[in-house]
Short mmCIF file of C-alpha atoms in Angstrom, two decimals:
data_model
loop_
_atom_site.label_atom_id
_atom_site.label_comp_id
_atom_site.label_asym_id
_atom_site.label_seq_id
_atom_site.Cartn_x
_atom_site.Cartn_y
_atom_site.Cartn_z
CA UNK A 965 3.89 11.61 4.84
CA UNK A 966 5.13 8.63 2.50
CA UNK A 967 3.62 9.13 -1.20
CA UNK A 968 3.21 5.43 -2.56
CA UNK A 969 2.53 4.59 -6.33
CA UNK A 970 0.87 1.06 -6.69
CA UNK A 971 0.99 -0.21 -10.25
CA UNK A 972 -1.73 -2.61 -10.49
CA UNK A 973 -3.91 -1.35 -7.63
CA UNK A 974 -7.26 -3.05 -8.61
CA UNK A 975 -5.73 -6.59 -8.63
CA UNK A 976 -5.95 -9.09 -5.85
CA UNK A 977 -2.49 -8.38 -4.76
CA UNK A 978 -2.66 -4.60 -5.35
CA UNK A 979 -5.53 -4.05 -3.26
CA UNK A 980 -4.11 -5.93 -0.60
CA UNK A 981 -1.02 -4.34 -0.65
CA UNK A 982 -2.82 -0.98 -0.22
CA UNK A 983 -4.63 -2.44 2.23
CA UNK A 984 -2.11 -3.19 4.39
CA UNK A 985 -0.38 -0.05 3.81
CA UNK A 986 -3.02 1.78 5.53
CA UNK A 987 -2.85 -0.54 8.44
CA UNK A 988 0.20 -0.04 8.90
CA UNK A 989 0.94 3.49 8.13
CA UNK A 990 -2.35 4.53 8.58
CA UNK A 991 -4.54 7.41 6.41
CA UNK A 992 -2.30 10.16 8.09
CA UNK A 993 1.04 8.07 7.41
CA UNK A 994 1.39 7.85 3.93
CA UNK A 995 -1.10 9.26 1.07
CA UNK A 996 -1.37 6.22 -2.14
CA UNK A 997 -2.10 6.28 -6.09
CA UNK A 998 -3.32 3.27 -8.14
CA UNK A 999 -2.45 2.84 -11.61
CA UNK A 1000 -4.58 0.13 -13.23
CA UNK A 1001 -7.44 -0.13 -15.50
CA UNK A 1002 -10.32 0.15 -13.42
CA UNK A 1003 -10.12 2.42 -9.95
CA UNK A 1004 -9.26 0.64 -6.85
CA UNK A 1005 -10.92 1.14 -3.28
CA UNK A 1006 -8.36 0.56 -1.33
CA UNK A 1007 -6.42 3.84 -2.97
CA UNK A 1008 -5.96 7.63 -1.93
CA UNK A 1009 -6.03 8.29 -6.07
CA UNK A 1010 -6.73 6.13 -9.16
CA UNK A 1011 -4.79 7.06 -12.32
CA UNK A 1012 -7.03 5.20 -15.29
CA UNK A 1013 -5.39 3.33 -18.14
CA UNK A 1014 -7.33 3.39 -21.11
CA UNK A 1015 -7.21 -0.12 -22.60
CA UNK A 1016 -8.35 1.09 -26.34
CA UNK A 1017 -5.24 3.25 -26.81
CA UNK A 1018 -1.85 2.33 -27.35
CA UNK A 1019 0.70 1.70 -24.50
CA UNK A 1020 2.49 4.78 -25.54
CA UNK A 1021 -0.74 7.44 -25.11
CA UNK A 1022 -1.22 5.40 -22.22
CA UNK A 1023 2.25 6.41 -20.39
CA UNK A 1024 1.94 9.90 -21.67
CA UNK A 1025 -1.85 10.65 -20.05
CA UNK A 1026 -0.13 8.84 -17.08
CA UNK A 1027 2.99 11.36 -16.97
CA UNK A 1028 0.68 14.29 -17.81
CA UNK A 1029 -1.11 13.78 -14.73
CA UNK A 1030 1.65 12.84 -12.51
CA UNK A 1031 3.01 16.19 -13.83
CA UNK A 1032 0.21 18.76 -12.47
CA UNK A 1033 0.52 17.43 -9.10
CA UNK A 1034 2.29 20.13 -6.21
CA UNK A 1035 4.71 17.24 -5.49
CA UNK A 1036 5.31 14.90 -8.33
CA UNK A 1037 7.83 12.29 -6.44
CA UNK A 1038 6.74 8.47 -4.95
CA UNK A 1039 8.76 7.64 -1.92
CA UNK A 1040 8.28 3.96 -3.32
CA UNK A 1041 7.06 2.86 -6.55
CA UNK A 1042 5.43 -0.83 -6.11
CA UNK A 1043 4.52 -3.37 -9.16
CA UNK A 1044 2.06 -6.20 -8.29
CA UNK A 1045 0.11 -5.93 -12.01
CA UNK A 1046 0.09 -9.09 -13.84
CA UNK A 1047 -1.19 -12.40 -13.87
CA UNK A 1048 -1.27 -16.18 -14.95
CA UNK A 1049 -2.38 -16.98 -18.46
CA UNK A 1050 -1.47 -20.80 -19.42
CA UNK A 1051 -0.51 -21.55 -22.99
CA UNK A 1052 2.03 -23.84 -24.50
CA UNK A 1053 3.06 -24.24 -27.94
CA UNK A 1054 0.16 -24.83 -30.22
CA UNK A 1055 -1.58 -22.81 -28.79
CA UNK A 1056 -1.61 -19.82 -31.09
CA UNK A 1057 0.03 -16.31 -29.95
CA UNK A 1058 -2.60 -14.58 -27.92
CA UNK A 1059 -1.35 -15.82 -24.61
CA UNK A 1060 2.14 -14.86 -25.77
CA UNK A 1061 0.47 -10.90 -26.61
CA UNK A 1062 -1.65 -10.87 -23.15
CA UNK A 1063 1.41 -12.21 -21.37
CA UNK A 1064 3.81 -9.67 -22.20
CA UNK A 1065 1.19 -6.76 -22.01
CA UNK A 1066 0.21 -8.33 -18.60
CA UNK A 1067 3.46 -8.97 -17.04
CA UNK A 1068 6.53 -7.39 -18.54
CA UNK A 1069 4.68 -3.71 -20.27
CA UNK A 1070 3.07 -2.74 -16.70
CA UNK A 1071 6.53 -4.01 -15.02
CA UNK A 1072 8.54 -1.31 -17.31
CA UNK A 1073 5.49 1.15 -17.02
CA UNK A 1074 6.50 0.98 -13.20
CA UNK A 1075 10.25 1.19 -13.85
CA UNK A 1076 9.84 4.41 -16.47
CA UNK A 1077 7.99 6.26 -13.91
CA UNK A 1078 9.98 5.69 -11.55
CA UNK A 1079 13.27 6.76 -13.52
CA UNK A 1080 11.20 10.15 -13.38
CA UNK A 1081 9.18 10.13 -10.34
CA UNK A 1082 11.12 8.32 -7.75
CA UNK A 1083 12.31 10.38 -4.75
CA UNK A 1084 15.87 9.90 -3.76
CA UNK A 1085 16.48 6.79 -1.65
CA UNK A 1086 13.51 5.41 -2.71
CA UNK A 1087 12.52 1.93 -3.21
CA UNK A 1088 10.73 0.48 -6.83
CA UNK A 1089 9.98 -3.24 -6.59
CA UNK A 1090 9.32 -5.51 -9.85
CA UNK A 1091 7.25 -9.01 -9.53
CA UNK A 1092 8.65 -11.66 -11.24
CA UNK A 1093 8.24 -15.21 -10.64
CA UNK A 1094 10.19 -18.47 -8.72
CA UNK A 1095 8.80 -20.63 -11.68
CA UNK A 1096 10.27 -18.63 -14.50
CA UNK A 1097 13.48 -17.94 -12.54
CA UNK A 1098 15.46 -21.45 -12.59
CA UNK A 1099 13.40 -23.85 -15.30
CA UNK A 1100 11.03 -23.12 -18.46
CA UNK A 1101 7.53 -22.89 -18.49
CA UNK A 1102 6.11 -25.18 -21.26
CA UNK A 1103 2.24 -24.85 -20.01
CA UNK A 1104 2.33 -21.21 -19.93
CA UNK A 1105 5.50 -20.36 -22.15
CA UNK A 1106 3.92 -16.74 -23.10
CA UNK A 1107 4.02 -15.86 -19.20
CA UNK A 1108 7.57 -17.74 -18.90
CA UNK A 1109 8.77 -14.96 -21.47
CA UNK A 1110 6.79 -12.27 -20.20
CA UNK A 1111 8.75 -13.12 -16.69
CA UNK A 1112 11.96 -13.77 -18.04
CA UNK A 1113 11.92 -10.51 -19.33
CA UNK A 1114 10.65 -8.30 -16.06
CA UNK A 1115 13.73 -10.31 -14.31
CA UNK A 1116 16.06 -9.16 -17.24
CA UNK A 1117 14.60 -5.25 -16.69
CA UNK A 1118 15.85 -5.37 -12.97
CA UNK A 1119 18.98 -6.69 -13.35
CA UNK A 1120 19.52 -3.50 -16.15
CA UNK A 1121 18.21 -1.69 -14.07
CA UNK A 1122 20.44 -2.78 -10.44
CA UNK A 1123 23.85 -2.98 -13.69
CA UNK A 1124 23.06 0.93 -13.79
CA UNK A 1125 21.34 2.47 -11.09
CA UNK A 1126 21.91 5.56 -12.39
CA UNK A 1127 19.09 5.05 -14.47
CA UNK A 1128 17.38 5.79 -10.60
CA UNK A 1129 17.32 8.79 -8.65
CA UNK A 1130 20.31 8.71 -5.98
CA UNK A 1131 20.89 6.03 -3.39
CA UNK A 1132 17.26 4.82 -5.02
CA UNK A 1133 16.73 0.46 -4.44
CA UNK A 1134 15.79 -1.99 -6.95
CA UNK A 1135 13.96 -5.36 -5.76
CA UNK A 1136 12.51 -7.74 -7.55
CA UNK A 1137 10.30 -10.51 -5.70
CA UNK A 1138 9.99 -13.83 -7.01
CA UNK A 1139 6.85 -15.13 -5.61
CA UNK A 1140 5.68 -19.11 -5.77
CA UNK A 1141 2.04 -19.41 -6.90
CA UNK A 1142 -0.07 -16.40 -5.22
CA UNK A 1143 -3.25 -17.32 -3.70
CA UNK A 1144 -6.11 -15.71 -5.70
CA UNK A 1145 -9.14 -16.31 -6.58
CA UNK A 1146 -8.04 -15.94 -10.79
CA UNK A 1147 -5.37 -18.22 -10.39
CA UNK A 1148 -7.58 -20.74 -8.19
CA UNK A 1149 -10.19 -20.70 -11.21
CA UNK A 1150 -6.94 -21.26 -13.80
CA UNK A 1151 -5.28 -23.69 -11.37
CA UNK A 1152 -8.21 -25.78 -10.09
CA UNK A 1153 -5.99 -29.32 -9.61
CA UNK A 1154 -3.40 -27.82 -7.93
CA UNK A 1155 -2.96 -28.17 -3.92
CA UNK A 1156 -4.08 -24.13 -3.16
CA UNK A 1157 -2.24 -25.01 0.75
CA UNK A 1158 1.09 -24.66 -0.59
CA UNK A 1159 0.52 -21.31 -2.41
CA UNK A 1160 1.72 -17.53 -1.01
CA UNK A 1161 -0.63 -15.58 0.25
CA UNK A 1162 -1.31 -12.10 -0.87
CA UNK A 1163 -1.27 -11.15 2.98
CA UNK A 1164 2.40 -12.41 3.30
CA UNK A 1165 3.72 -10.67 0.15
CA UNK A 1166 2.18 -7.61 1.54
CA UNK A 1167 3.77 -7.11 4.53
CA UNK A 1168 6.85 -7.83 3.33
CA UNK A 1169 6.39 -4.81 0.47
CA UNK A 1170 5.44 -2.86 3.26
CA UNK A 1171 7.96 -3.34 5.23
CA UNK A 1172 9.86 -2.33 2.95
CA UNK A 1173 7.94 0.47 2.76
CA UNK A 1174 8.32 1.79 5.91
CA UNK A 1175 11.80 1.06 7.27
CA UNK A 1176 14.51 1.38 4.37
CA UNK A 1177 17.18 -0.43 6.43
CA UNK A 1178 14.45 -3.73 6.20
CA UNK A 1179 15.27 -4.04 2.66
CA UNK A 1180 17.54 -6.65 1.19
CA UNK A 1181 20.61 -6.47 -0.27
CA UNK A 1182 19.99 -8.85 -2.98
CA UNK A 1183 18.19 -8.17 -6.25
CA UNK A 1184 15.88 -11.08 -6.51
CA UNK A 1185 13.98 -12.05 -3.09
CA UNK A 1186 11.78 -15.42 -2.99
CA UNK A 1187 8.57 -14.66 -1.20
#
């Protein structure tokens, strides 16, 4: 049985992603954990963040719990946490703090655990984004950094990997605008028919997921 750890398992993408991976794999196939703040359906197990305490205490109760299971290794470790927040200069330095706690502090949450938890020739993907890849982002510049920066963590982390377990894979996607319901609500002008859907970034995480040889040789994969 596969053991798959979902970092951000409540969100839009997360649940879909679990989702699918019981579709596919069904409830026999693989066993999954969430790690978000608030528990997700869609998961075998929900490991709670506490949002009043500091990242650091956070990780630790994370690790602690991780650590009294029989069999404390994730055959993949998958990051879809995060989220839009627009904000340009001007705009004081709250998106800028939300952004990076968002995006790039649950993207390195996912990397430390798996630098612990990951079983050999295992897979941990990142999200980044297409739109903070190849240009600047001067309406949301807090999430352009905050993206920036996860993209910088996988290219450490495929420079060294190993910072992995053996023959372990790095990917990080790059999806266009995701179709949800959050960034329909932030996004209201925008054409919503040329966005990615959650469904399509899904099975291509599982597919991952389920056949190694499926996954691709480069670093950074547009979705």
């Amino acid at each position: 049985m596969k053991r798959i750890l979902v970092v951000g398992g409540s969100g839009a993408l997360g649940r879909t992603v679990l989702r699918t991976l019981k579709q596919r794999l069904g409830s026999t196939g693989c066993e999954t954990t969430s790690i978000d703040f608030s528990n997700s359906n869609c998961a075998d197990i929900n490991l709670l963040l506490d949002g009043k305490q500091a990242w650091g205490l956070q990780m630790k109760g994370i690790q602690e719990t991780i650590d009294m299971e029989p069999s404390p290794q994730f055959d993949a470790i998958i990051h879809v946490a995060g989220g839009f927040i627009p904000g340009g200069l001007g705009s004081g330095v709250e998106h800028v703090e939300n952004s990076l706690s968002t995006n790039l502090f649950s993207a390195f949450t996912a990397a430390e655990l798996a630098s612990k938890y990951l079983a050999e020739s295992g897979l941990l993907t990142l999200t980044g984004a297409q739109g903070a890849f190849d240009q600047g982002c001067s309406f949301a510049i807090g999430y352009g950094m905050s993206k920036a920066a996860t993209h910088s963590l996988a290219m450490s982390i495929h420079s060294d990997p190993s910072q992995l377990p053996s023959k372990s894979r790095v990917v990080c996607i790059l999806p266009q605008t995701i179709d949800t319901a959050a960034n329909r609500e932030a996004m209201p002008e925008m054409d919503h028919t040329l966005w990615t859907s959650k469904e399509s970034i899904a099975e291509r995480l599982v597919n991952w997921c389920e056949d190694r040889t499926s996954i691709p040789e480069e670093l950074f994969v547009t979705v």
